[in-house]
Tab-separated table of C-alpha atoms in Angstrom:
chain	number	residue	atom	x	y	z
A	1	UNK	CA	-6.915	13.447	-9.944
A	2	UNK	CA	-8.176	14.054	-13.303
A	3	UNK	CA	-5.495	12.919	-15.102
A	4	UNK	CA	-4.846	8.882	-16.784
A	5	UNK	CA	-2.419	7.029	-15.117
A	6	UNK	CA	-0.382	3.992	-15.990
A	7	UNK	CA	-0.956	0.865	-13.574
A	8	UNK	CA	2.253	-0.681	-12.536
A	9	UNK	CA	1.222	-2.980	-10.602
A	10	UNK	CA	-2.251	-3.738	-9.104
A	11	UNK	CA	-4.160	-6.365	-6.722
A	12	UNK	CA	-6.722	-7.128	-4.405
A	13	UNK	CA	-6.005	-4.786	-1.024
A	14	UNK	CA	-8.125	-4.159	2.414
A	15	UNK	CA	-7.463	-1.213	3.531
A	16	UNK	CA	-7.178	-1.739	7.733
A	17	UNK	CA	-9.685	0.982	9.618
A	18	UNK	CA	-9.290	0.294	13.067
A	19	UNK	CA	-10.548	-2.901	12.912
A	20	UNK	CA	-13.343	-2.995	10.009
A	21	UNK	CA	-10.912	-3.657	7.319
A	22	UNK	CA	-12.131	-1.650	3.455
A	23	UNK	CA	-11.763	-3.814	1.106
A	24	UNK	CA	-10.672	-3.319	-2.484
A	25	UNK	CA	-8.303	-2.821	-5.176
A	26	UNK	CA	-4.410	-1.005	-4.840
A	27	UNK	CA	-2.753	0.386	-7.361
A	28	UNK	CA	0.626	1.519	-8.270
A	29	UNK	CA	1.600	3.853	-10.510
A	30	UNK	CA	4.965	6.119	-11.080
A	31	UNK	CA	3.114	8.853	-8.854
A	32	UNK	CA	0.969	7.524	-6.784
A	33	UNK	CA	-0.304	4.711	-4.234
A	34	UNK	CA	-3.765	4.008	-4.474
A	35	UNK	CA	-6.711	2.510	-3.068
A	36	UNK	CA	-10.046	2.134	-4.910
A	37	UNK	CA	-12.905	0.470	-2.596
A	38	UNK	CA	-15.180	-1.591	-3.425
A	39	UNK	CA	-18.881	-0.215	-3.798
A	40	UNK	CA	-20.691	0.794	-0.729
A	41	UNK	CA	-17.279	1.976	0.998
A	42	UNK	CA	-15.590	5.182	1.422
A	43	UNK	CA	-13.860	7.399	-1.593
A	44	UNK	CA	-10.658	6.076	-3.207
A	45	UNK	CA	-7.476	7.147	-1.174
A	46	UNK	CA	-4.442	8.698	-3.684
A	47	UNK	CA	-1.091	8.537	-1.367
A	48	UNK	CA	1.664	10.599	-3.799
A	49	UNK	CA	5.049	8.979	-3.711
A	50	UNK	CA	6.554	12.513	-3.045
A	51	UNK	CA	4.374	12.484	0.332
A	52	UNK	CA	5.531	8.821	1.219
A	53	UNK	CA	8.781	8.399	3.946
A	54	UNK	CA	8.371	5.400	4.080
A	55	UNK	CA	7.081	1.656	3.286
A	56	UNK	CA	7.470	-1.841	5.170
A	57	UNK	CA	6.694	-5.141	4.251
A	58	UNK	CA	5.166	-6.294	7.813
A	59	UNK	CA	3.997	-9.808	9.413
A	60	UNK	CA	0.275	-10.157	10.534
A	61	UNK	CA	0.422	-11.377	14.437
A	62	UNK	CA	-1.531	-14.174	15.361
A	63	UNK	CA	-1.265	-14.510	19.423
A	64	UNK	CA	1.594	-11.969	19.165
A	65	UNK	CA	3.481	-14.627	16.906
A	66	UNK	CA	4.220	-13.874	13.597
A	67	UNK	CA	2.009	-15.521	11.007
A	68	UNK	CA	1.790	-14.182	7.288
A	69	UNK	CA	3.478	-11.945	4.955
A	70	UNK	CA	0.925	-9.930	3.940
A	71	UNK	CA	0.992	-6.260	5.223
A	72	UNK	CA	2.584	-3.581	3.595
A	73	UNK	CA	2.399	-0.091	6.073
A	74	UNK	CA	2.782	2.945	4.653
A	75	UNK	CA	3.673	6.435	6.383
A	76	UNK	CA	3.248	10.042	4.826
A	77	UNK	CA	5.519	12.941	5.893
A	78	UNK	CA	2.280	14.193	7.734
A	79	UNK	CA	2.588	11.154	10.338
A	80	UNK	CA	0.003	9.390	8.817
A	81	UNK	CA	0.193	5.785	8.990
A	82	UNK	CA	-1.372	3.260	6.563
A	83	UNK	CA	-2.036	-0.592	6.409
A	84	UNK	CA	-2.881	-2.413	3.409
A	85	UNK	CA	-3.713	-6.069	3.853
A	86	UNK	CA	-2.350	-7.624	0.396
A	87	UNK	CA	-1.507	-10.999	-1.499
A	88	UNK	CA	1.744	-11.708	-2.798
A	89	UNK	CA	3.568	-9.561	-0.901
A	90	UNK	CA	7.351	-10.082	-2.251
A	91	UNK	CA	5.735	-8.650	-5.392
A	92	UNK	CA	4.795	-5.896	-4.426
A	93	UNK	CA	7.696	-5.162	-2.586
A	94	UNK	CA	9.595	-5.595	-6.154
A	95	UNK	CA	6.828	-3.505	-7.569
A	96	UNK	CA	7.478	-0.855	-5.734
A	97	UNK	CA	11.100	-0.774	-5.523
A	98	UNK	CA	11.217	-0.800	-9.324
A	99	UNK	CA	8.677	2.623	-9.026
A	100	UNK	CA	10.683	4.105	-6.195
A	101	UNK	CA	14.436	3.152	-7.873
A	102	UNK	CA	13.098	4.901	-11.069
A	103	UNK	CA	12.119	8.080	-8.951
A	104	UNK	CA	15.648	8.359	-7.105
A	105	UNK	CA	13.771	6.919	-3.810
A	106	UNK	CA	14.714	3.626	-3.012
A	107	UNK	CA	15.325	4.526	0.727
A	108	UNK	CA	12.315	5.104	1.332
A	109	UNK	CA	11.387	1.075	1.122
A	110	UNK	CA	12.256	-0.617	4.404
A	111	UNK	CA	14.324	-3.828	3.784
A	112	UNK	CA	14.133	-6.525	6.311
């Protein structure tokens, strides 16, 4: 991804491996989701809207109750599934419908 992008929106994000959470930075921009680590971690992951079916604001469980509002899970068209533990997350729920509304794609955000 050679190219500059504009930064919608952006915040701190762990990215959940199993259970050793990455932490780091997400970004949004008008084409793509993504996650920069911080140093010592893995590469950067670049999630393209167009291979996004959908996105969910989710609960973290704490004994199987639900406790905060700070997951957003991603899924590609490939089956992948992502989970980004975030801050804030009505915003960027709003972030991202404003992205995926300009794109035509607004079904692709989960409401609950």
């Amino acid at each position: 991804m050679g190219e500059t992008v504009d930064v919608i929106y952006k915040g701190l994000a762990n990215l959940k491996n199993g259970f050793k959470p990455v932490p780091g930075k997400l970004f949004i921009t008008a084409t793509y989701l993504i996650h920069k680590p911080n140093d010592y971690f893995t590469e950067d992951l670049t999630i393209p809207f167009d291979d996004i079916v959908q996105i969910e604001g989710a609960m973290t469980k704490v004994l199987g109750r639900d406790m905060l509002s700070n997951l957003l899970n991603v899924e590609t068209k490939d089956g992948k599934q992502y989970q980004f533990i975030i801050n804030k997350q009505k915003k960027w729920l709003a972030a991202l419908e404003q992205v995926l509304a300009t794109r035509g794609e607004t079904e692709k955000l989960v409401k609950k």
